[in-house]
GROMACS .gro file of C-alpha atoms in nm:
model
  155
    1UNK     CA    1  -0.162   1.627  -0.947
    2UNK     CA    2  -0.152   1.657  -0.589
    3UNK     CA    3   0.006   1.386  -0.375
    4UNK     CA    4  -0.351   1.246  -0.194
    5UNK     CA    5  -0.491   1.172  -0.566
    6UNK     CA    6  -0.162   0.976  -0.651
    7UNK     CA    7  -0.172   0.728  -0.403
    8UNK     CA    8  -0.518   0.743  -0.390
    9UNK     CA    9  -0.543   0.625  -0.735
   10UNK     CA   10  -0.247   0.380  -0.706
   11UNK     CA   11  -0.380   0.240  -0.456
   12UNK     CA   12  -0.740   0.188  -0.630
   13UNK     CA   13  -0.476  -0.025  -0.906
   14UNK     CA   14  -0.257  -0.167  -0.721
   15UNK     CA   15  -0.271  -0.564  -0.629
   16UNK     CA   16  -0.043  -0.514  -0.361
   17UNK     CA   17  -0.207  -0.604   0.023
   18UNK     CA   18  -0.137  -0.412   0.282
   19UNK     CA   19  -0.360  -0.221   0.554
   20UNK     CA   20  -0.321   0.114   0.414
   21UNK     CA   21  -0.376   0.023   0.024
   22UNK     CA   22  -0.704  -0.160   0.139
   23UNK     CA   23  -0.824   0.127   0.353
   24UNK     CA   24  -0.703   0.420   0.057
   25UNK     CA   25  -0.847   0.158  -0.217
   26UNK     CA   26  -1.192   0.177  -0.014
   27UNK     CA   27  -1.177   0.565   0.062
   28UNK     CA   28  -1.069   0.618  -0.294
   29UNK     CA   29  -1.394   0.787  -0.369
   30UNK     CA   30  -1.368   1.030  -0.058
   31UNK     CA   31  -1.011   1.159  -0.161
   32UNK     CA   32  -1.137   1.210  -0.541
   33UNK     CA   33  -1.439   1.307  -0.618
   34UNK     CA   34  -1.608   1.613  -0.411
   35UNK     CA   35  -1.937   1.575  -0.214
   36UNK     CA   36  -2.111   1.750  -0.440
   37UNK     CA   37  -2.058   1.528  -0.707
   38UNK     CA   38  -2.080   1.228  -0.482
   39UNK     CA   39  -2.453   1.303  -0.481
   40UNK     CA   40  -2.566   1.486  -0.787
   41UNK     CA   41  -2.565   1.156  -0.977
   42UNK     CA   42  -2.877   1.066  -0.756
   43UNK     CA   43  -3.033   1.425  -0.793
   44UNK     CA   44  -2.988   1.421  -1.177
   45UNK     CA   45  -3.308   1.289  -1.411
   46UNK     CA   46  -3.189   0.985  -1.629
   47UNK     CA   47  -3.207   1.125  -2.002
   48UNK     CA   48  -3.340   0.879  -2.262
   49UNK     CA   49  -3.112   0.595  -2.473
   50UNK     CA   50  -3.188   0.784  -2.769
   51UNK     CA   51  -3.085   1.145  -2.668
   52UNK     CA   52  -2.734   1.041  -2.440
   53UNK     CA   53  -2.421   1.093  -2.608
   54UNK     CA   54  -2.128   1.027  -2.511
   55UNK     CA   55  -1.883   1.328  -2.528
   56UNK     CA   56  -1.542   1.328  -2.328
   57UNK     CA   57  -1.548   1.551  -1.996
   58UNK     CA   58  -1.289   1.721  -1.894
   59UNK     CA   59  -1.189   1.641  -1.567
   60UNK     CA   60  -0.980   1.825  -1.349
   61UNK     CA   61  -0.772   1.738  -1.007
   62UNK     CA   62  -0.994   1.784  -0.707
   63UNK     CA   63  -0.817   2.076  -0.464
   64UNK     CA   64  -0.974   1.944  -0.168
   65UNK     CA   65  -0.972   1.647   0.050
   66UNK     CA   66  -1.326   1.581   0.040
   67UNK     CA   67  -1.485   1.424   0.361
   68UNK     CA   68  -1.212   1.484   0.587
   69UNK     CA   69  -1.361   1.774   0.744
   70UNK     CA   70  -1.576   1.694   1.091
   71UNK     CA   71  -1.621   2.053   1.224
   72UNK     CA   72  -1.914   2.238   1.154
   73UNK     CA   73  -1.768   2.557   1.117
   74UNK     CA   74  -1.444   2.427   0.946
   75UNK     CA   75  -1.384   2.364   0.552
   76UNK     CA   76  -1.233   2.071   0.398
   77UNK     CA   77  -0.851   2.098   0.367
   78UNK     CA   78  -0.674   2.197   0.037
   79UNK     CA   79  -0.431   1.972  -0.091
   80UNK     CA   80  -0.061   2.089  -0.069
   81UNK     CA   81   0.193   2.034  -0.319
   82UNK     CA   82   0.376   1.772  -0.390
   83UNK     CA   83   0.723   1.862  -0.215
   84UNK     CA   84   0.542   1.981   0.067
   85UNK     CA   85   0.456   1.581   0.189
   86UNK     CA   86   0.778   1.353   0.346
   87UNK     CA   87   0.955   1.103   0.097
   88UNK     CA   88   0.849   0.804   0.286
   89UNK     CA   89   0.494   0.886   0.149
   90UNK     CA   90   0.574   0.816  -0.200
   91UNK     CA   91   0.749   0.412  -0.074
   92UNK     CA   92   0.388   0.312   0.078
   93UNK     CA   93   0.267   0.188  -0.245
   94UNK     CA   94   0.560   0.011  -0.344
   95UNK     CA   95   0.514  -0.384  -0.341
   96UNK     CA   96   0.688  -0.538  -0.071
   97UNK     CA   97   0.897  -0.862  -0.095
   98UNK     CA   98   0.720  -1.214  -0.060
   99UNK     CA   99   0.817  -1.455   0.118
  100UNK     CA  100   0.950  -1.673  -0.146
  101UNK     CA  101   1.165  -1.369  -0.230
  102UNK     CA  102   1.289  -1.345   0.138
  103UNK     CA  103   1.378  -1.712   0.161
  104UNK     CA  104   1.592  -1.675  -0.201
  105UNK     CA  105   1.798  -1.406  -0.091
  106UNK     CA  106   1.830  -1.615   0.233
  107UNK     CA  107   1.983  -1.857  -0.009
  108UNK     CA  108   2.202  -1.644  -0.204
  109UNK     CA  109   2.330  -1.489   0.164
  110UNK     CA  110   2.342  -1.783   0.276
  111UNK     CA  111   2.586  -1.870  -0.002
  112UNK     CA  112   2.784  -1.566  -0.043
  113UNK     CA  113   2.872  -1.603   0.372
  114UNK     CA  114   3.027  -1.944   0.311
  115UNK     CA  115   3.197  -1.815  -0.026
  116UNK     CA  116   3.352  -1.570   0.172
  117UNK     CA  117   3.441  -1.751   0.514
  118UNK     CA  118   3.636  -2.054   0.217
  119UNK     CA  119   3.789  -1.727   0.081
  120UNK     CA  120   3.952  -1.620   0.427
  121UNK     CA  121   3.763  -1.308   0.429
  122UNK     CA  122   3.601  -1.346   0.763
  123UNK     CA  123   3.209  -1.357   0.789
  124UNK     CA  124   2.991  -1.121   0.639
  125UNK     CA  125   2.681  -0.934   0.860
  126UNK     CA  126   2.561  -0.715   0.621
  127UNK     CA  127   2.451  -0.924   0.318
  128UNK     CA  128   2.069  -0.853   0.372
  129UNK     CA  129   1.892  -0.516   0.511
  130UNK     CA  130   1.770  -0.544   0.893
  131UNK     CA  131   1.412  -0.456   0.751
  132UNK     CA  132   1.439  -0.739   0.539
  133UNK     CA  133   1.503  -0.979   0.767
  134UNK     CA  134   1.228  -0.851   1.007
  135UNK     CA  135   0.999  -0.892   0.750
  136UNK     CA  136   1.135  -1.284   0.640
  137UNK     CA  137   1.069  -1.334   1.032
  138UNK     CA  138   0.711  -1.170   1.066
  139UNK     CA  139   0.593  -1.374   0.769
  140UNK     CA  140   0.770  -1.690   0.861
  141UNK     CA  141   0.593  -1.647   1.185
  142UNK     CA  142   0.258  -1.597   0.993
  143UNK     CA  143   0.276  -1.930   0.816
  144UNK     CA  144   0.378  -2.125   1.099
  145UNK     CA  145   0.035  -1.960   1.296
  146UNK     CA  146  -0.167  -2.038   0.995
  147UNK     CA  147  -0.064  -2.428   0.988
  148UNK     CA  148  -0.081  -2.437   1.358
  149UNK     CA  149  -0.450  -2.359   1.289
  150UNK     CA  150  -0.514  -2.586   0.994
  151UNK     CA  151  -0.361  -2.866   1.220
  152UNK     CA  152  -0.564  -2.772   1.546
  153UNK     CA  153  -0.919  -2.697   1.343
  154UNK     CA  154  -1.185  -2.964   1.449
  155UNK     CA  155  -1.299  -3.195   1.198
   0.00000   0.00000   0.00000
């Protein structure tokens, strides 16, 4: 299964927020199904109750990116193998760290520095990951903006 259809179809699952989930979970339909078969649901005459059966259809990865093309003389572009796209592609999906989260391993750093410092060890700088710590700011940040609001909305 190509790479595109993965996340694509993560994404469509996934509760995780996040700019790039939301725009993949609403362009799922693009990335899987061809435009052909986007519209020959709408083409197709509804059969009666009595003669539809249900029988399993086989259905195989799409090849193409459909959609993505916007010249007229070009084609829609094939999707690529999996080792062929960067590692950092395969992270995107993966839920990121709440804030409660943050503010517990705050805690836990918080205690390990002063275990350390009664120890005689020194202090310790690398107890939580830089892009942890951005992220504990940016949605400290986000709360304080959001009760800001609350406080200054007219009544």
């Amino acid at each position: 299964m190509s790479a595109l259809l993965r996340i694509a179809a993560a994404s469509a699952a996934s509760t995780s927020g996040g700019l790039f989930s939301s725009l993949l979970a609403s362009q799922t339909r693009a990335f899987v199904a061809p435009a052909s078969a986007l519209y020959a649901k709408a083409k197709t005459k509804a059969a009666p109750a009595a003669a539809k059966k249900e029988e399993p259809k086989a259905t195989s990865a799409p090849t193409h990116a459909a959609g993505i093309n916007f010249k007229k003389t070009g084609s829609d572009p094939e999707f690529g193998p999996d080792e062929s796209y960067p590692d950092w592609l395969w992270t995107l999906l993966e839920p990121r760290k709440t804030l409660r989260q943050l503010e517990n391993e705050v805690a836990a750093a918080k205690a390990m520095h002063e275990q350390s410092l009664a120890d005689g060890k020194g202090p310790r700088y690398d107890i939580m990951d830089v892009k942890d710590i951005q992220r504990l700011l940016k949605l400290r940040r986000r709360v304080k903006i959001k009760e800001n609001n609350d406080r200054r909305k007219k009544k």
